[in-house]
Each structure stands twice: as structure tokens, then as C-alpha cells.
Coordinates of C-alpha atoms in Angstrom, one line a residue:
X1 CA 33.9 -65.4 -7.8
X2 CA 37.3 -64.8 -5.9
X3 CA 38.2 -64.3 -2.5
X4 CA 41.6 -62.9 -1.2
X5 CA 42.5 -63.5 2.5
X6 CA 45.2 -62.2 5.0
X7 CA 45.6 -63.6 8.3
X8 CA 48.1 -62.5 11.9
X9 CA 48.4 -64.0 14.6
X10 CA 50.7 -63.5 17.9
X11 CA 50.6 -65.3 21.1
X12 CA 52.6 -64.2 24.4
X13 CA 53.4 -66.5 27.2
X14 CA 53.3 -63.8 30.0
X15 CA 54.0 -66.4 32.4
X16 CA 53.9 -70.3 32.9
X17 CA 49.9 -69.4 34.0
X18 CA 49.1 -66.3 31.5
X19 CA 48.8 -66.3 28.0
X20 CA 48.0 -63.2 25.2
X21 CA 46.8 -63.6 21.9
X22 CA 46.3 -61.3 18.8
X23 CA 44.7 -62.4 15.7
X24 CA 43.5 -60.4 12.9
X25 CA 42.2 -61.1 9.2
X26 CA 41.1 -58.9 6.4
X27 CA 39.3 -60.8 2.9
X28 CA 37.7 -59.4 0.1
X29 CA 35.1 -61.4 -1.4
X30 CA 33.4 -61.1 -4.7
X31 CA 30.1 -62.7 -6.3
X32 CA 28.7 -63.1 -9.6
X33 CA 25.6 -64.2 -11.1
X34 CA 24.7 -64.0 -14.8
X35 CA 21.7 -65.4 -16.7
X36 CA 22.5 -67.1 -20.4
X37 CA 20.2 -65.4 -22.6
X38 CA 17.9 -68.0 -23.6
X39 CA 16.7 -67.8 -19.3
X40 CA 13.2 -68.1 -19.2
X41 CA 11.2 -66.9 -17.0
X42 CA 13.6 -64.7 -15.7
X43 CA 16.8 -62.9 -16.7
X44 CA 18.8 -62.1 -13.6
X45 CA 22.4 -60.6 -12.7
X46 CA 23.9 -59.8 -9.4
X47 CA 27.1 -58.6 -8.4
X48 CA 28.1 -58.6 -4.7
X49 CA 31.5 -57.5 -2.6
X50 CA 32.8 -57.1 0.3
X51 CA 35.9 -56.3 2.3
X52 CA 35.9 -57.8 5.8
X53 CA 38.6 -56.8 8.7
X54 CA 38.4 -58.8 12.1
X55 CA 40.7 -58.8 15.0
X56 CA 40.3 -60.8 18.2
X57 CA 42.3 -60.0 21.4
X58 CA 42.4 -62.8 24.1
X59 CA 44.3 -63.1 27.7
X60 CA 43.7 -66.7 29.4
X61 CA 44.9 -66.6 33.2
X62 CA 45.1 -69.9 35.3
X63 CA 45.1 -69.2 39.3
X64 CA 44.3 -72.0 42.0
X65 CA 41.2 -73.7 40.6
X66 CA 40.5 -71.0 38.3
X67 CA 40.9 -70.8 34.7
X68 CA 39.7 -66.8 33.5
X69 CA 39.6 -66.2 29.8
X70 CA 39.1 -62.6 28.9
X71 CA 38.5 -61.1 25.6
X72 CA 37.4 -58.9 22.9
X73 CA 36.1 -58.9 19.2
X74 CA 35.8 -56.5 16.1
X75 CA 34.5 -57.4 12.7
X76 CA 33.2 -54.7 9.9
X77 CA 32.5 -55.7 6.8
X78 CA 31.5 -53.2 3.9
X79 CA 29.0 -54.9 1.7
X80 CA 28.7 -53.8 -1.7
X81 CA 25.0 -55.0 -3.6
X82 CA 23.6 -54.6 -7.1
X83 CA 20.8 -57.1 -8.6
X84 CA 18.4 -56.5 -11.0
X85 CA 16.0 -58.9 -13.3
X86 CA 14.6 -58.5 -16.7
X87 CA 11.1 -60.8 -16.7
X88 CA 11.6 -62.7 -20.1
X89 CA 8.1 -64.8 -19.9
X90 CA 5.6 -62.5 -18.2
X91 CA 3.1 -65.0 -18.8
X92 CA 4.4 -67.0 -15.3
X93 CA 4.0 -63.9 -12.7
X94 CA 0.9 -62.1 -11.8
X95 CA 0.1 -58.9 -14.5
X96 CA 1.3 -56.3 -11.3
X97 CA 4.9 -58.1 -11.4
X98 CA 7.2 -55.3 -12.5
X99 CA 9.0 -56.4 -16.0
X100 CA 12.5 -55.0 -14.8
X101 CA 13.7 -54.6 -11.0
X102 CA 17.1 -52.9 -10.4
X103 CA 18.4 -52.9 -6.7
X104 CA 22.1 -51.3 -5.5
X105 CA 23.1 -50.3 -2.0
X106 CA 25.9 -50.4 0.3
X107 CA 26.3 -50.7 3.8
X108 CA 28.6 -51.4 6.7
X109 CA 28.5 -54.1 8.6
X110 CA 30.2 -53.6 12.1
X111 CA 30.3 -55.9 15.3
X112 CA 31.9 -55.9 18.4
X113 CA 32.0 -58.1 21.5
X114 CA 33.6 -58.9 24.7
X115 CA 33.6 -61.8 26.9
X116 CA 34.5 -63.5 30.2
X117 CA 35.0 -66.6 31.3
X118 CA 35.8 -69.0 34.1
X119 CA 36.6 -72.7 34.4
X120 CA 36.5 -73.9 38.0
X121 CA 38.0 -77.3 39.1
X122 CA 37.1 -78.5 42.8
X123 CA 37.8 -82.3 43.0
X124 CA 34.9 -84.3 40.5
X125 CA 33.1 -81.1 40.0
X126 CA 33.9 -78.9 37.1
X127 CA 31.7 -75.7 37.0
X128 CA 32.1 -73.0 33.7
X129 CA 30.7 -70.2 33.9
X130 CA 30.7 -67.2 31.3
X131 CA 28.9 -63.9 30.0
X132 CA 29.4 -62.3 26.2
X133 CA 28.2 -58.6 25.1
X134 CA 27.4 -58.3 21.3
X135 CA 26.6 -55.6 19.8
X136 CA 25.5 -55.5 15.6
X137 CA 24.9 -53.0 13.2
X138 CA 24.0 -53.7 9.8
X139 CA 20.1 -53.5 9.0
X140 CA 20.0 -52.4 13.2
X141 CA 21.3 -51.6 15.8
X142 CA 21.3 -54.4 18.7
X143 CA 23.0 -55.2 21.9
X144 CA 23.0 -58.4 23.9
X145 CA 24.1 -60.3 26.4
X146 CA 24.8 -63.9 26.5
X147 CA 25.2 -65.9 29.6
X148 CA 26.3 -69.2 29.9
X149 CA 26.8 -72.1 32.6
X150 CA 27.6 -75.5 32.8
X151 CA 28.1 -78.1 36.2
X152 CA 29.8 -81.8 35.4
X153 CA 30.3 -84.1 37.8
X154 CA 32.6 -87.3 37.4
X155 CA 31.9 -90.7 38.9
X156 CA 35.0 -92.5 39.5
X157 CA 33.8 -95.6 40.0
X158 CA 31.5 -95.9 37.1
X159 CA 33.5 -93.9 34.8
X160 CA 30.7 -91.8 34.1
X161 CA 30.3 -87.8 33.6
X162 CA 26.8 -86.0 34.2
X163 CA 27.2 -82.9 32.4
X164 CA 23.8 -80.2 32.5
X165 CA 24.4 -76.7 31.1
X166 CA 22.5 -73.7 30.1
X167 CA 23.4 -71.1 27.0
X168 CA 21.7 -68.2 25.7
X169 CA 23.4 -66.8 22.3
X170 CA 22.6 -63.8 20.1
X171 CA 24.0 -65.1 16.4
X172 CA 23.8 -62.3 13.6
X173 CA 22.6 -63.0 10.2
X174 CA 25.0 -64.0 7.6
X175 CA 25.7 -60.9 5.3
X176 CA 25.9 -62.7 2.1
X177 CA 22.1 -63.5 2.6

């Protein structure tokens, strides 16, 4: 197994109330699995890689009682796959089990998003609000969009915060699975 990982990253202070940031990465990973030959009931072997490149493009903008947060996201990933099995004790599957499986493929893996936010302060009440747009593309090809809300309200005098909130994501499968 080995991974190998570069990482950027730039911020800009536009002003004392906007900032930019820039942040990219690119990995390659690598997976092996081997059996020892004595495996019983099952020989397997896999071999898995990838090469992943993100980026992630952010502007944060503070004006009166507003704090905006705008941004985008790309990751692709090209996944690499091969697994196979050689049965070694047929005796523990079902007589239909095939002795011998072989599987290889390869795929991309792309992903974009963008977002908006806003944090609003008036006096105890803090209200964020926010919606995300996902789109994937591996094994289909979906769109989504997330909303999101919160309300707080602090209590001085008891020192006490009553936070309710609402959240819908859209979370992709891991591609290693």
C-alpha cells in the first residue's frame, strides 16, 4: 500500500471584510491484497489505484450583519480495479459457486459543487442560512441540492443558547468501497 500526496493553498485578504482562498490537492493511492497459499476456503488478490485531484475555491464577505461565504468544488478521481478469487475448498459454497472469478475495470470519478452561505447577527439572534449543489458521476449521474438553516437565540441572563436547525445533505459513496 502507499499513498503520495501534494497539497496548495493561497489565501487573499481583499480587504479588512473580504477574503479569497485557493486550495488544491492531487494523491495517488495504491492497494494490495494477496492470499498466502495455504488460504482456505478462498484464494483472493486485488489490486486497486487511484489518482485523485481536488481544488476548492472560497470568497468569505462580511457586510453590516452579514457574513456571505461563496464557493466552489471539483474532485475526479480515476479508479483503477482488478480482483479475482480462486475457490480452494469448494466444499464450503453452494455446487453453482464459480471456482474462479476475475473482475477489472476503470472508471472516473468526478464531482463538483457550489455553495452559498449567510451568517446573520441581529442582537441575541443568530440566523445561518445556506444552499449546496452537488453533482456525482461515478456508477450515475446525480444532482442535488442541499439546504440548510439554523436560528439561536442567547439568554443573557441565564447564559443559555436555544439553538434548532434543519439540514438536508447528499453524501457520495466512498470510492474505495
Amino acid at each position: 500500500n502507499f499513498e503520495t500526496m501534494g497539497v496548495v493553498t493561497y489565501q487573499h485578504v481583499f480587504s479588512s471584510k473580504a477574503l479569497g482562498a485557493l486550495r488544491g490537492m492531487v494523491r495517488d493511492t495504491s492497494n494490495d491484497l494477496t492470499s498466502n497459499p495455504q488460504s482456505i476456503p478462498v484464494m483472493a488478490f486485488q489490486h486497486n489505484n487511484f489518482r485523485e485531484g481536488y481544488f476548492n475555491g472560497s470568497l468569505s464577505v462580511q457586510r453590516g450583519r452579514h457574513d456571505w461565504k461563496f464557493g466552489i468544488e471539483s474532485d475526479s478521481m480515476f479508479l483503477h480495479e482488478n480482483f479475482n478469487y480462486v475457490i480452494t475448498d469448494a466444499s464450503q459454497f453452494d455446487e453453482d459457486t464459480p471456482s474462479t472469478f476475475s473482475f477489472g475495470g476503470h472508471r472516473p470519478d468526478l464531482e463538483q459543487s457550489a455553495y452559498v452561505q449567510d451568517l446573520i447577527r441581529m442582537g441575541n439572534w443568530t440566523i445561518s442560512a445556506g444552499l449546496r449543489w452537488d453533482h456525482y458521476q461515478l456508477l450515475v449521474n446525480q444532482n442535488a441540492v442541499s439546504p440548510r438553516l439554523s436560528v439561536a437565540r442567547f439568554f443573557p441572563s441565564h447564559g443559555l443558547v436555544i439553538h434548532a436547525s434543519y439540514d438536508r445533505i447528499f453524501q457520495t459513496p466512498e470510492s474505495e468501497n
